[in-house]
PDB file of C-alpha atoms in Angstrom:
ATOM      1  CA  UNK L  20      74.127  52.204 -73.647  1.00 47.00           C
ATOM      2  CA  UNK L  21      75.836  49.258 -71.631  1.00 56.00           C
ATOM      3  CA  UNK L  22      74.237  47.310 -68.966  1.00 65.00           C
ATOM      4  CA  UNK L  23      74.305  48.276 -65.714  1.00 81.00           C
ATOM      5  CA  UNK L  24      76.810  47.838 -63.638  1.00 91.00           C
ATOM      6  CA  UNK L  25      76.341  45.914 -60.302  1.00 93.00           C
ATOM      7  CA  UNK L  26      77.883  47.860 -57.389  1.00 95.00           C
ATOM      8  CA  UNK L  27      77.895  45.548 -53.851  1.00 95.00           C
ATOM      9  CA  UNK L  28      79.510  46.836 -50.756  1.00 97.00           C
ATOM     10  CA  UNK L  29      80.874  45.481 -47.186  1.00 96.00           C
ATOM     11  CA  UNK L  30      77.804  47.407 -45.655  1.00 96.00           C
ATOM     12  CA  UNK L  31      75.067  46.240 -47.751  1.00 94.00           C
ATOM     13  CA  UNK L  32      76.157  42.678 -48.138  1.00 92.00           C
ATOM     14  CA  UNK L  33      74.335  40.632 -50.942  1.00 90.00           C
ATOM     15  CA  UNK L  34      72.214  43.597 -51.699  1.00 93.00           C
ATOM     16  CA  UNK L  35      73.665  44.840 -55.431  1.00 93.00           C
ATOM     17  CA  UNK L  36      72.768  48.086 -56.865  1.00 93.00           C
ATOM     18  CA  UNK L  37      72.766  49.280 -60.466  1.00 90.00           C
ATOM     19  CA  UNK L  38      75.411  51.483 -61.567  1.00 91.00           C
ATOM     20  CA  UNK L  39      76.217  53.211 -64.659  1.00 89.00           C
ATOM     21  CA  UNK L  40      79.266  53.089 -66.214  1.00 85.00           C
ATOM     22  CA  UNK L  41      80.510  56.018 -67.529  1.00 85.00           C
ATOM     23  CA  UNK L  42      81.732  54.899 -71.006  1.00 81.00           C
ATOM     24  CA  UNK L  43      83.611  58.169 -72.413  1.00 80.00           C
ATOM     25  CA  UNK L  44      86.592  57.798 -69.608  1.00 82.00           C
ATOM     26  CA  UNK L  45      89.563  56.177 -71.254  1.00 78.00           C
ATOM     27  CA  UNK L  46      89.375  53.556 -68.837  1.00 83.00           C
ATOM     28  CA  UNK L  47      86.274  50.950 -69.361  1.00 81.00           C
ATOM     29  CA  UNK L  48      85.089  48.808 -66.825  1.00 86.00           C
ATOM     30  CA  UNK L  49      84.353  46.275 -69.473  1.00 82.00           C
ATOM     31  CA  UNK L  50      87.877  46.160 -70.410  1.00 83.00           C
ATOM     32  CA  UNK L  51      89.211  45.667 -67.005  1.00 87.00           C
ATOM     33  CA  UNK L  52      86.761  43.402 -65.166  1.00 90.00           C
ATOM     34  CA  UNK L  53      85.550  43.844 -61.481  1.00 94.00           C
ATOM     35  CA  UNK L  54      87.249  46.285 -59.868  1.00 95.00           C
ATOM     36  CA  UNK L  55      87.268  46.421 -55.662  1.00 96.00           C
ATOM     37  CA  UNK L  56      88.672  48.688 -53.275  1.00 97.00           C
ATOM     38  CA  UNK L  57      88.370  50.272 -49.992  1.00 98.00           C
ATOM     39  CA  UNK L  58      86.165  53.239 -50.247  1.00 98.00           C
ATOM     40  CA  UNK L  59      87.587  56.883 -49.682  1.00 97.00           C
ATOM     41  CA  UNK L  60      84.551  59.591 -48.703  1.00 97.00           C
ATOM     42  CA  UNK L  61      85.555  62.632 -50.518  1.00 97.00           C
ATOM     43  CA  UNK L  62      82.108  64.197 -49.841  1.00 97.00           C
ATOM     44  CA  UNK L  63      81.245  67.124 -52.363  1.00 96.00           C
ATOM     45  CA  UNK L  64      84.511  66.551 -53.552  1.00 97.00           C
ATOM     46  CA  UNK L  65      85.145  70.186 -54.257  1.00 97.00           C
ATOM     47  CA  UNK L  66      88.173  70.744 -52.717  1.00 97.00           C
ATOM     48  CA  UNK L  67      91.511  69.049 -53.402  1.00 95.00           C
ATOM     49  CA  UNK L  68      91.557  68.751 -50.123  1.00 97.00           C
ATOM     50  CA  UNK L  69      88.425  66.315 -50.034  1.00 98.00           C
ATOM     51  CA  UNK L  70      91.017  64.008 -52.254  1.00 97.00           C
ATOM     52  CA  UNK L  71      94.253  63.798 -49.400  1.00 96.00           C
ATOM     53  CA  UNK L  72      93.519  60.209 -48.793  1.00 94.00           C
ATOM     54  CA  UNK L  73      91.686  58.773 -52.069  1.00 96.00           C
ATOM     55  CA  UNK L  74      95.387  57.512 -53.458  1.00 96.00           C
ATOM     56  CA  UNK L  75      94.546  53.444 -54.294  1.00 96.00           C
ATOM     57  CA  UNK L  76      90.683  54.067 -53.341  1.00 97.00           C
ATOM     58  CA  UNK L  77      87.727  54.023 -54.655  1.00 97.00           C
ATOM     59  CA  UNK L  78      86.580  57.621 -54.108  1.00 97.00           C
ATOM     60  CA  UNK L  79      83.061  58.180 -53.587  1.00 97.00           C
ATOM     61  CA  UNK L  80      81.935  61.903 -54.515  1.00 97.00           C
ATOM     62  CA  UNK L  81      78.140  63.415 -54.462  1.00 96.00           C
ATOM     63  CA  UNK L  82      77.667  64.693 -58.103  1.00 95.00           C
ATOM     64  CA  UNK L  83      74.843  67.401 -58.320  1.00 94.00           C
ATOM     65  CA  UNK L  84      72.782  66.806 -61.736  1.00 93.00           C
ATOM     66  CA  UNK L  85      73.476  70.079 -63.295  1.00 91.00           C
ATOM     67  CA  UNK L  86      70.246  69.730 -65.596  1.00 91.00           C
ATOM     68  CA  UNK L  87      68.250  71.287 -62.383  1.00 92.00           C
ATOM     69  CA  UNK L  88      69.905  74.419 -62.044  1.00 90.00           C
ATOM     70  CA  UNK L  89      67.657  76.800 -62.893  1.00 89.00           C
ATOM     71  CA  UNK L  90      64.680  74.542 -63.024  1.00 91.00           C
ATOM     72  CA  UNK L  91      64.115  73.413 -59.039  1.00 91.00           C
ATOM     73  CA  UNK L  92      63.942  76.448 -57.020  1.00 93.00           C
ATOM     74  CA  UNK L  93      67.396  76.570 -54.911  1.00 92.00           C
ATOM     75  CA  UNK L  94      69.236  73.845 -56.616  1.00 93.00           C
ATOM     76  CA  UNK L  95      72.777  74.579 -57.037  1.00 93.00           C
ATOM     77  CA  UNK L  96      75.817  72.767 -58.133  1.00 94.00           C
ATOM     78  CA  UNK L  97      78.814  72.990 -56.056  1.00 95.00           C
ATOM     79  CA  UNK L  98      81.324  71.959 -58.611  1.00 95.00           C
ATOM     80  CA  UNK L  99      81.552  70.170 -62.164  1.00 92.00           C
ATOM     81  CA  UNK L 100      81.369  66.953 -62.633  1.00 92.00           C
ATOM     82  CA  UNK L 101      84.632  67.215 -64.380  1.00 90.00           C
ATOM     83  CA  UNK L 102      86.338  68.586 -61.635  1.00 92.00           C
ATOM     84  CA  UNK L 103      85.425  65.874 -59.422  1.00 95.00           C
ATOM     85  CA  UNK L 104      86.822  63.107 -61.635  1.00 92.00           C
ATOM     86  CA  UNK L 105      90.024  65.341 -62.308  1.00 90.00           C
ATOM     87  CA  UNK L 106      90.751  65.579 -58.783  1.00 94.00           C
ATOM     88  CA  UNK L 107      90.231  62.115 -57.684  1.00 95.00           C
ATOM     89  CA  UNK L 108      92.385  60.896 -60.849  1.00 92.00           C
ATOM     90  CA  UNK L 109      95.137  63.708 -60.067  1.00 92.00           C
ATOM     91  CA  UNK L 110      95.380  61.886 -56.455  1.00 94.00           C
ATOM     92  CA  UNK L 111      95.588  58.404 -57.177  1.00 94.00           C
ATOM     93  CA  UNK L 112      92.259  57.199 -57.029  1.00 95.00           C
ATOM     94  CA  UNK L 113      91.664  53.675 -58.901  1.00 94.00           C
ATOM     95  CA  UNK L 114      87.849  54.282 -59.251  1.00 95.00           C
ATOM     96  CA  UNK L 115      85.646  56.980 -58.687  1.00 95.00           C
ATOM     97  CA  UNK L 116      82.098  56.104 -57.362  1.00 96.00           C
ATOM     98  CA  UNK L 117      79.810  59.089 -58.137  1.00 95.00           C
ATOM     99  CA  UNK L 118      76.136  59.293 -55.915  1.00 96.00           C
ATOM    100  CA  UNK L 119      74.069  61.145 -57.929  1.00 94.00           C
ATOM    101  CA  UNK L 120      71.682  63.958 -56.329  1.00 94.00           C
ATOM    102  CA  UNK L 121      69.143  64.332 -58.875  1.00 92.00           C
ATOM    103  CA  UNK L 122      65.439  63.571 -59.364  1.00 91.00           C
ATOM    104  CA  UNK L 123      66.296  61.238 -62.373  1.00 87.00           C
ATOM    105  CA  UNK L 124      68.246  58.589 -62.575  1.00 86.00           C
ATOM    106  CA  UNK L 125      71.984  57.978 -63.270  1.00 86.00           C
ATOM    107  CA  UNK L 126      72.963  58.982 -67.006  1.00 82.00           C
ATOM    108  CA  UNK L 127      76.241  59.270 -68.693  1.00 82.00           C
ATOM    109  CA  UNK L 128      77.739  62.525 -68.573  1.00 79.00           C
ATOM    110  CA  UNK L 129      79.548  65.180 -69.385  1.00 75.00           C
ATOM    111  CA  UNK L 130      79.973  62.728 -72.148  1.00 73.00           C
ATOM    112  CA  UNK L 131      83.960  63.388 -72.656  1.00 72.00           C
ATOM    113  CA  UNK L 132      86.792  62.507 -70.341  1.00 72.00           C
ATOM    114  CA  UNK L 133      88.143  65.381 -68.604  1.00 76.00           C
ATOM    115  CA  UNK L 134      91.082  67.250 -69.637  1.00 77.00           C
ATOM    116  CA  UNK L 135      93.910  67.274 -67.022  1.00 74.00           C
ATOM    117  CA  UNK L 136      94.246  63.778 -66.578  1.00 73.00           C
ATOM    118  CA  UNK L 137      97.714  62.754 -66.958  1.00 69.00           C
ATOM    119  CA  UNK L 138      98.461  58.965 -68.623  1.00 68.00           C
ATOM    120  CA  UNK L 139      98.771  56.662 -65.931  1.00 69.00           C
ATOM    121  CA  UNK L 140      95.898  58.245 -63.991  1.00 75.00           C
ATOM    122  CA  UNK L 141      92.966  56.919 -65.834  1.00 82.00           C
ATOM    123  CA  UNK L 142      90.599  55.233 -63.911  1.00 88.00           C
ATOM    124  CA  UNK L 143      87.110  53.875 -64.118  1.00 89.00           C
ATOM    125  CA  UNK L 144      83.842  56.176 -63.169  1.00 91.00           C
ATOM    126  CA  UNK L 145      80.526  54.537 -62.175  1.00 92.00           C
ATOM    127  CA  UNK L 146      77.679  56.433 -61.264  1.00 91.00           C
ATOM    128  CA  UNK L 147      74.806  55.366 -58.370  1.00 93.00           C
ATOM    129  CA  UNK L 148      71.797  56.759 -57.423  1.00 91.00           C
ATOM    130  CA  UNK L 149      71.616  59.339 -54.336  1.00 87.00           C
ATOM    131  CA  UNK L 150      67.588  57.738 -53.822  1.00 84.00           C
ATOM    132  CA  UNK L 151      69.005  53.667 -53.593  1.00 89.00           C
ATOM    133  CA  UNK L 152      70.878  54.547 -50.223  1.00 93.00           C
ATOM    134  CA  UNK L 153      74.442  53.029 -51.077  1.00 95.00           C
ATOM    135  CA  UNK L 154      76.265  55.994 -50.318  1.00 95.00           C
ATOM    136  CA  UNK L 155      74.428  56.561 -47.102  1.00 95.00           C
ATOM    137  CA  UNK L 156      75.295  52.980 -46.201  1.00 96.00           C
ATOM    138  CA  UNK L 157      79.313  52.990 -47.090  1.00 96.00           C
ATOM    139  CA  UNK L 158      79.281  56.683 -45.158  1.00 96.00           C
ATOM    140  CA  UNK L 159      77.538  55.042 -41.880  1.00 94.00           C
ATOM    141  CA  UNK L 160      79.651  52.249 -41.928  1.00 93.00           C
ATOM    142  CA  UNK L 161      82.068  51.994 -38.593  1.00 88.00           C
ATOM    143  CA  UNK L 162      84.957  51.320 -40.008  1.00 93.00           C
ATOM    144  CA  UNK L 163      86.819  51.692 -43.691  1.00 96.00           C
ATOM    145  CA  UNK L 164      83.802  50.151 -46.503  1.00 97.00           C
ATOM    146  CA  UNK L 165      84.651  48.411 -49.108  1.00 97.00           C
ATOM    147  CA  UNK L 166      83.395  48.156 -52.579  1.00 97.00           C
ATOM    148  CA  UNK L 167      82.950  46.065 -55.803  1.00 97.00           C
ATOM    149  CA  UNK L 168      82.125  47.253 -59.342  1.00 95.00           C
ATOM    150  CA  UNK L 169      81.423  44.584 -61.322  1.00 94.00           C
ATOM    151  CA  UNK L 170      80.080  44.988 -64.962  1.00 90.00           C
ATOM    152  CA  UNK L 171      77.126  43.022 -66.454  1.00 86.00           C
ATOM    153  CA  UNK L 172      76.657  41.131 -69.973  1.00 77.00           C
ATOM    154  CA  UNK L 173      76.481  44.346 -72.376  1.00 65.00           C
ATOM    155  CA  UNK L 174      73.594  43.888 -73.803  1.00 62.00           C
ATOM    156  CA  UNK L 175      72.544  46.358 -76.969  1.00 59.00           C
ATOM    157  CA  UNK L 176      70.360  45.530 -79.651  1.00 54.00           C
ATOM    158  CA  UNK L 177      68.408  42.676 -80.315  1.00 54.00           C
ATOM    159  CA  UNK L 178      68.653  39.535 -82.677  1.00 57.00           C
ATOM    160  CA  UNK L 179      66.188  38.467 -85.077  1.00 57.00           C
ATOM    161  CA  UNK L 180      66.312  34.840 -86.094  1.00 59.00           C
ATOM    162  CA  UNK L 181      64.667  33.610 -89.218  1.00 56.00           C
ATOM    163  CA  UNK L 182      64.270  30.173 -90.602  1.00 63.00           C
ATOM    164  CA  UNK L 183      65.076  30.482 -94.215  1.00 65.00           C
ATOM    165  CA  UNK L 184      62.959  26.916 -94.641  1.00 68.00           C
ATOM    166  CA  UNK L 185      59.733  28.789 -94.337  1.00 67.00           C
ATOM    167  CA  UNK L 186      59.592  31.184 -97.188  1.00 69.00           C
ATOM    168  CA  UNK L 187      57.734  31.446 -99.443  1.00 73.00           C
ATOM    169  CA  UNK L 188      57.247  32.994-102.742  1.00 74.00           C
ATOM    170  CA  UNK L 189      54.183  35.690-101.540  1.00 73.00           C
ATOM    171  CA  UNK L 190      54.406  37.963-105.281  1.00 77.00           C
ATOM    172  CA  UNK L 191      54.817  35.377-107.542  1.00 80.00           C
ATOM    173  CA  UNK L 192      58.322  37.068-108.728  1.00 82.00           C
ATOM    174  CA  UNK L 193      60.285  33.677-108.343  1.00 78.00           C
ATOM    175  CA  UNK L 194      62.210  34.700-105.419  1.00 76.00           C
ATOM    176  CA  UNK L 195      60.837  33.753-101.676  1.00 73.00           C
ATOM    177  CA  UNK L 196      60.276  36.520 -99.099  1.00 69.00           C
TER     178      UNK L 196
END
Protein backbone atom coordinates (compact mmCIF):
# COMPACT_ATOMS: atom_id res chain seq x y z
CA UNK A 1 0.00 0.00 0.00
CA UNK A 2 1.07 3.75 -0.69
CA UNK A 3 0.74 6.52 1.70
CA UNK A 4 -2.08 8.38 1.94
CA UNK A 5 -2.92 10.86 -0.04
CA UNK A 6 -3.62 14.41 1.36
CA UNK A 7 -6.88 15.81 -0.08
CA UNK A 8 -7.38 19.87 0.97
CA UNK A 9 -10.25 21.83 -0.37
CA UNK A 10 -11.42 25.69 -0.82
CA UNK A 11 -14.07 24.86 1.97
CA UNK A 12 -12.01 23.29 4.52
CA UNK A 13 -8.97 25.45 4.18
CA UNK A 14 -5.72 24.12 5.92
CA UNK A 15 -7.64 21.19 7.21
CA UNK A 16 -6.10 18.02 4.95
CA UNK A 17 -7.71 14.73 4.88
CA UNK A 18 -6.32 11.31 4.05
CA UNK A 19 -7.12 9.83 0.85
CA UNK A 20 -6.41 6.67 -0.79
CA UNK A 21 -5.12 6.37 -3.95
CA UNK A 22 -6.43 3.93 -5.99
CA UNK A 23 -3.27 2.32 -7.48
CA UNK A 24 -4.74 -0.23 -10.22
CA UNK A 25 -6.07 2.87 -12.57
CA UNK A 26 -3.58 3.40 -15.34
CA UNK A 27 -3.14 6.76 -14.21
CA UNK A 28 -1.01 7.14 -10.75
CA UNK A 29 -1.08 10.04 -8.74
CA UNK A 30 2.51 9.40 -7.91
CA UNK A 31 3.42 9.68 -11.43
CA UNK A 32 1.70 12.89 -12.06
CA UNK A 33 2.09 15.00 -8.92
CA UNK A 34 -0.69 17.18 -7.26
CA UNK A 35 -3.48 17.35 -9.16
CA UNK A 36 -6.28 20.43 -8.54
CA UNK A 37 -9.46 21.20 -10.00
CA UNK A 38 -12.80 22.62 -9.52
CA UNK A 39 -15.04 20.05 -8.08
CA UNK A 40 -18.10 18.63 -10.14
CA UNK A 41 -20.99 16.93 -7.64
CA UNK A 42 -22.08 13.98 -9.55
CA UNK A 43 -23.93 12.64 -6.46
CA UNK A 44 -24.61 8.74 -6.66
CA UNK A 45 -23.20 9.05 -9.88
CA UNK A 46 -25.48 6.47 -11.38
CA UNK A 47 -26.70 8.08 -14.17
CA UNK A 48 -24.75 9.46 -17.13
CA UNK A 49 -26.63 12.11 -16.59
CA UNK A 50 -25.02 12.85 -13.03
CA UNK A 51 -21.67 13.26 -15.39
CA UNK A 52 -23.13 16.37 -18.01
CA UNK A 53 -20.83 18.82 -16.43
CA UNK A 54 -17.75 16.76 -14.88
CA UNK A 55 -15.65 17.45 -18.39
CA UNK A 56 -12.06 19.08 -16.84
CA UNK A 57 -13.40 18.40 -13.10
CA UNK A 58 -12.71 16.68 -10.45
CA UNK A 59 -15.88 14.60 -10.04
CA UNK A 60 -16.87 13.73 -6.68
CA UNK A 61 -19.19 10.48 -6.55
CA UNK A 62 -20.62 8.61 -3.21
CA UNK A 63 -19.29 4.98 -3.61
CA UNK A 64 -21.40 2.44 -1.51
CA UNK A 65 -18.89 -0.30 0.06
CA UNK A 66 -20.34 -3.28 -1.57
CA UNK A 67 -18.81 -5.63 1.25
CA UNK A 68 -22.19 -4.69 3.35
CA UNK A 69 -24.69 -5.91 1.14
CA UNK A 70 -26.11 -8.58 2.66
CA UNK A 71 -24.49 -8.08 5.99
CA UNK A 72 -26.22 -4.55 7.42
CA UNK A 73 -29.85 -4.93 7.25
CA UNK A 74 -31.08 -2.52 4.24
CA UNK A 75 -27.78 -1.67 2.78
CA UNK A 76 -27.84 -1.51 -0.86
CA UNK A 77 -25.56 -0.43 -3.57
CA UNK A 78 -26.87 1.77 -6.18
CA UNK A 79 -24.28 1.13 -8.78
CA UNK A 80 -20.62 -0.38 -9.18
CA UNK A 81 -17.88 1.17 -8.39
CA UNK A 82 -16.74 0.55 -11.87
CA UNK A 83 -19.44 2.22 -13.37
CA UNK A 84 -18.85 5.29 -11.55
CA UNK A 85 -15.23 5.68 -12.66
CA UNK A 86 -16.30 4.65 -16.33
CA UNK A 87 -18.70 7.34 -16.52
CA UNK A 88 -16.79 10.14 -15.09
CA UNK A 89 -13.69 9.07 -17.41
CA UNK A 90 -16.16 8.66 -20.54
CA UNK A 91 -17.07 12.54 -19.81
CA UNK A 92 -13.93 14.17 -19.37
CA UNK A 93 -13.32 14.15 -15.88
CA UNK A 94 -9.47 14.73 -14.85
CA UNK A 95 -9.95 13.10 -11.36
CA UNK A 96 -12.51 11.31 -9.73
CA UNK A 97 -12.92 11.92 -5.91
CA UNK A 98 -14.85 8.92 -4.48
CA UNK A 99 -16.67 9.51 -0.62
CA UNK A 100 -16.93 6.33 0.65
CA UNK A 101 -20.25 5.20 2.60
CA UNK A 102 -19.07 2.40 4.55
CA UNK A 103 -18.41 1.53 8.21
CA UNK A 104 -14.64 0.92 7.40
CA UNK A 105 -12.36 2.89 6.06
CA UNK A 106 -11.21 3.71 2.48
CA UNK A 107 -9.52 0.55 0.73
CA UNK A 108 -8.44 -0.03 -2.77
CA UNK A 109 -10.91 -1.53 -4.89
CA UNK A 110 -12.30 -3.28 -7.33
CA UNK A 111 -8.63 -3.75 -7.66
CA UNK A 112 -8.55 -3.50 -11.72
CA UNK A 113 -9.18 -0.49 -13.89
CA UNK A 114 -12.41 -0.58 -15.53
CA UNK A 115 -12.98 -1.73 -18.93
CA UNK A 116 -14.50 0.95 -21.24
CA UNK A 117 -12.09 3.50 -20.74
CA UNK A 118 -10.84 4.74 -23.92
CA UNK A 119 -6.83 5.99 -24.09
CA UNK A 120 -6.78 9.49 -23.47
CA UNK A 121 -9.42 9.24 -20.73
CA UNK A 122 -7.41 7.90 -17.91
CA UNK A 123 -7.51 9.75 -14.96
CA UNK A 124 -6.56 9.51 -11.34
CA UNK A 125 -9.14 7.97 -8.54
CA UNK A 126 -8.74 8.85 -4.83
CA UNK A 127 -10.95 7.64 -2.35
CA UNK A 128 -12.18 9.71 1.11
CA UNK A 129 -14.05 8.79 3.86
CA UNK A 130 -18.01 9.49 3.97
CA UNK A 131 -17.37 9.80 8.28
CA UNK A 132 -14.32 12.81 7.83
CA UNK A 133 -17.04 15.29 6.37
CA UNK A 134 -15.10 16.50 3.13
CA UNK A 135 -17.74 15.74 0.86
CA UNK A 136 -20.35 17.33 3.02
CA UNK A 137 -18.14 20.41 3.10
CA UNK A 138 -17.32 20.79 -0.92
CA UNK A 139 -21.38 19.98 -1.37
CA UNK A 140 -22.34 22.98 1.19
CA UNK A 141 -20.04 25.19 -0.26
CA UNK A 142 -21.83 28.48 -2.00
CA UNK A 143 -20.23 28.58 -4.86
CA UNK A 144 -18.03 26.08 -7.32
CA UNK A 145 -15.24 24.12 -4.54
CA UNK A 146 -12.18 23.45 -5.40
CA UNK A 147 -9.84 20.67 -4.69
CA UNK A 148 -6.20 19.41 -4.32
CA UNK A 149 -4.89 15.82 -4.35
CA UNK A 150 -1.62 15.78 -3.42
CA UNK A 151 0.32 12.45 -2.79
CA UNK A 152 2.59 11.76 0.24
CA UNK A 153 6.26 10.15 0.54
CA UNK A 154 5.34 6.34 -0.37
CA UNK A 155 6.42 4.80 2.28
CA UNK A 156 6.50 0.65 2.25
CA UNK A 157 8.71 -1.42 4.11
CA UNK A 158 11.19 -0.70 6.49
CA UNK A 159 15.13 -0.49 6.56
CA UNK A 160 17.32 -2.28 8.78
CA UNK A 161 20.76 -0.81 9.28
CA UNK A 162 23.60 -2.83 10.63
CA UNK A 163 27.09 -1.88 11.53
CA UNK A 164 29.22 -4.57 10.10
CA UNK A 165 32.08 -3.27 12.84
CA UNK A 166 30.25 -5.02 15.60
CA UNK A 167 30.24 -8.65 14.76
CA UNK A 168 31.37 -10.99 16.13
CA UNK A 169 32.27 -14.53 15.74
CA UNK A 170 29.25 -16.07 18.31
CA UNK A 171 29.92 -20.20 17.00
CA UNK A 172 33.38 -20.21 16.80
CA UNK A 173 33.07 -21.22 12.87
CA UNK A 174 35.54 -18.35 11.77
CA UNK A 175 33.01 -16.28 10.17
CA UNK A 176 31.24 -13.26 12.29
CA UNK A 177 27.43 -13.15 12.65
Amino acid sequence: PNSPVSVTSSETGATAYNGLHEPWMPMDLYDTGAISGDVWDAGDGCQLADYSGAAGMVTLVDTVDPFYEGIIDGWTVPCSFDSQIRRAANNGATALLSNLISPDDPFPFPFQAPTGIATGEDMVVVQVADADGLSEALRGAGATPSVTMTPNTPSVGYVRIFDESQLTDLDGDGSAE
